[in-house]
Tab-separated table of C-alpha atoms in Angstrom:
chain	number	residue	atom	x	y	z
A	1	UNK	CA	6.289	25.575	-7.670
A	2	UNK	CA	3.335	23.956	-9.702
A	3	UNK	CA	5.424	20.968	-10.362
A	4	UNK	CA	5.461	20.352	-6.608
A	5	UNK	CA	2.140	20.705	-6.402
A	6	UNK	CA	1.629	18.360	-9.107
A	7	UNK	CA	3.813	15.656	-7.452
A	8	UNK	CA	2.134	16.137	-4.207
A	9	UNK	CA	-1.055	15.526	-5.987
A	10	UNK	CA	-0.030	12.508	-7.798
A	11	UNK	CA	1.507	10.920	-4.383
A	12	UNK	CA	-1.821	11.674	-2.674
A	13	UNK	CA	-3.982	9.978	-5.171
A	14	UNK	CA	-1.403	6.749	-4.786
A	15	UNK	CA	-1.921	6.949	-1.405
A	16	UNK	CA	-5.665	6.942	-1.567
A	17	UNK	CA	-5.649	4.102	-4.487
A	18	UNK	CA	-3.640	1.984	-2.165
A	19	UNK	CA	-5.871	2.785	0.842
A	20	UNK	CA	-9.371	1.966	-1.203
A	21	UNK	CA	-7.434	-1.082	-2.807
A	22	UNK	CA	-7.131	-2.619	0.705
A	23	UNK	CA	-10.886	-1.169	1.815
A	24	UNK	CA	-9.768	0.897	4.455
A	25	UNK	CA	-11.465	3.940	5.309
A	26	UNK	CA	-9.180	7.099	6.027
A	27	UNK	CA	-9.777	6.720	9.724
A	28	UNK	CA	-8.717	3.324	9.732
A	29	UNK	CA	-5.666	4.010	7.840
A	30	UNK	CA	-4.798	6.948	10.300
A	31	UNK	CA	-5.112	4.736	13.202
A	32	UNK	CA	-2.783	2.473	11.267
A	33	UNK	CA	-0.205	4.831	10.553
A	34	UNK	CA	-0.411	6.813	13.783
A	35	UNK	CA	-1.570	10.052	11.525
A	36	UNK	CA	-4.670	12.566	12.245
A	37	UNK	CA	-7.118	11.906	10.082
A	38	UNK	CA	-6.999	15.828	9.085
A	39	UNK	CA	-3.378	14.980	8.211
A	40	UNK	CA	-3.998	12.144	6.099
A	41	UNK	CA	-6.954	13.959	3.958
A	42	UNK	CA	-4.265	16.796	3.360
A	43	UNK	CA	-1.821	14.527	1.995
A	44	UNK	CA	-4.192	12.524	-0.025
A	45	UNK	CA	-5.361	15.693	-1.668
A	46	UNK	CA	-2.118	16.966	-2.420
A	47	UNK	CA	-1.987	20.139	-0.047
A	48	UNK	CA	-0.184	18.613	2.779
A	49	UNK	CA	3.289	16.719	2.268
A	50	UNK	CA	4.818	14.440	4.767
A	51	UNK	CA	8.172	13.755	6.080
A	52	UNK	CA	9.992	10.472	5.557
A	53	UNK	CA	8.720	9.225	9.103
A	54	UNK	CA	5.504	9.720	7.864
A	55	UNK	CA	5.970	8.465	4.660
A	56	UNK	CA	7.295	5.183	6.186
A	57	UNK	CA	4.481	5.264	8.612
A	58	UNK	CA	2.255	5.176	5.223
A	59	UNK	CA	4.055	2.631	3.347
A	60	UNK	CA	4.209	-0.022	6.317
A	61	UNK	CA	0.325	0.512	6.876
A	62	UNK	CA	-0.465	0.029	3.386
A	63	UNK	CA	1.929	-2.714	2.673
A	64	UNK	CA	3.481	-0.613	-0.479
A	65	UNK	CA	6.895	0.443	-1.227
A	66	UNK	CA	8.210	4.286	-1.002
A	67	UNK	CA	9.111	3.725	-4.913
A	68	UNK	CA	5.394	2.876	-5.670
A	69	UNK	CA	4.190	6.271	-3.526
A	70	UNK	CA	6.835	8.684	-4.853
A	71	UNK	CA	7.063	7.370	-8.451
A	72	UNK	CA	4.193	5.283	-9.311
A	73	UNK	CA	6.301	2.119	-10.339
A	74	UNK	CA	7.418	-1.028	-8.212
A	75	UNK	CA	10.588	-3.072	-8.527
A	76	UNK	CA	10.281	-6.037	-11.242
A	77	UNK	CA	9.376	-9.010	-9.168
A	78	UNK	CA	8.051	-6.854	-6.289
A	79	UNK	CA	5.484	-8.651	-4.117
A	80	UNK	CA	4.172	-5.337	-2.643
A	81	UNK	CA	0.388	-5.545	-4.096
A	82	UNK	CA	0.422	-9.222	-2.716
A	83	UNK	CA	1.616	-8.194	0.490
A	84	UNK	CA	-0.900	-5.010	0.627
A	85	UNK	CA	-3.794	-7.929	-0.111
A	86	UNK	CA	-2.600	-10.146	2.714
A	87	UNK	CA	-2.036	-7.217	5.043
A	88	UNK	CA	-5.526	-6.515	5.774
A	89	UNK	CA	-6.577	-10.543	6.087
A	90	UNK	CA	-7.643	-11.915	9.431
A	91	UNK	CA	-4.531	-13.658	10.645
A	92	UNK	CA	-6.413	-16.583	11.254
A	93	UNK	CA	-6.729	-17.181	7.390
A	94	UNK	CA	-3.129	-16.748	6.370
A	95	UNK	CA	-2.430	-20.634	6.999
A	96	UNK	CA	-5.077	-21.326	4.615
A	97	UNK	CA	-3.725	-18.796	1.855
A	98	UNK	CA	-0.512	-20.205	2.430
A	99	UNK	CA	-1.580	-23.580	1.843
A	100	UNK	CA	-3.655	-22.551	-1.406
A	101	UNK	CA	-0.583	-20.525	-2.743
A	102	UNK	CA	1.544	-23.488	-2.247
A	103	UNK	CA	-0.969	-25.917	-4.105
A	104	UNK	CA	-1.274	-23.075	-7.000
A	105	UNK	CA	2.389	-22.721	-7.387
A	106	UNK	CA	3.065	-26.400	-7.544
A	107	UNK	CA	0.221	-26.654	-10.173
A	108	UNK	CA	1.982	-23.967	-12.326
A	109	UNK	CA	5.170	-25.557	-11.806
A	110	UNK	CA	3.864	-29.290	-12.998
A	111	UNK	CA	1.999	-27.355	-15.959
A	112	UNK	CA	5.434	-26.122	-17.207
A	113	UNK	CA	7.050	-29.862	-16.991
């Protein structure tokens, strides 16, 4: 039983860190994931656990993979952290970000030649 409690605490900490990295309040995330604020609080503290459906909602709202939430690791080449940064951005800025990334990637390609 103690091992499950430790796992729940670790999962809750990863959810909290992801939420804070996006600058979301607990209320903002609970709204985006369609969960009650008190339930999200219990998950983050490791005193509550969630179903696969709730995990999916949290992953979508945070822009992270279930691998990260459950196991603390991302797949090689996983763009989840970048997606998380961009998901909180006002959509009007996305064309500018796309343009900036395009120029940056092109400069990297040129520097390798």
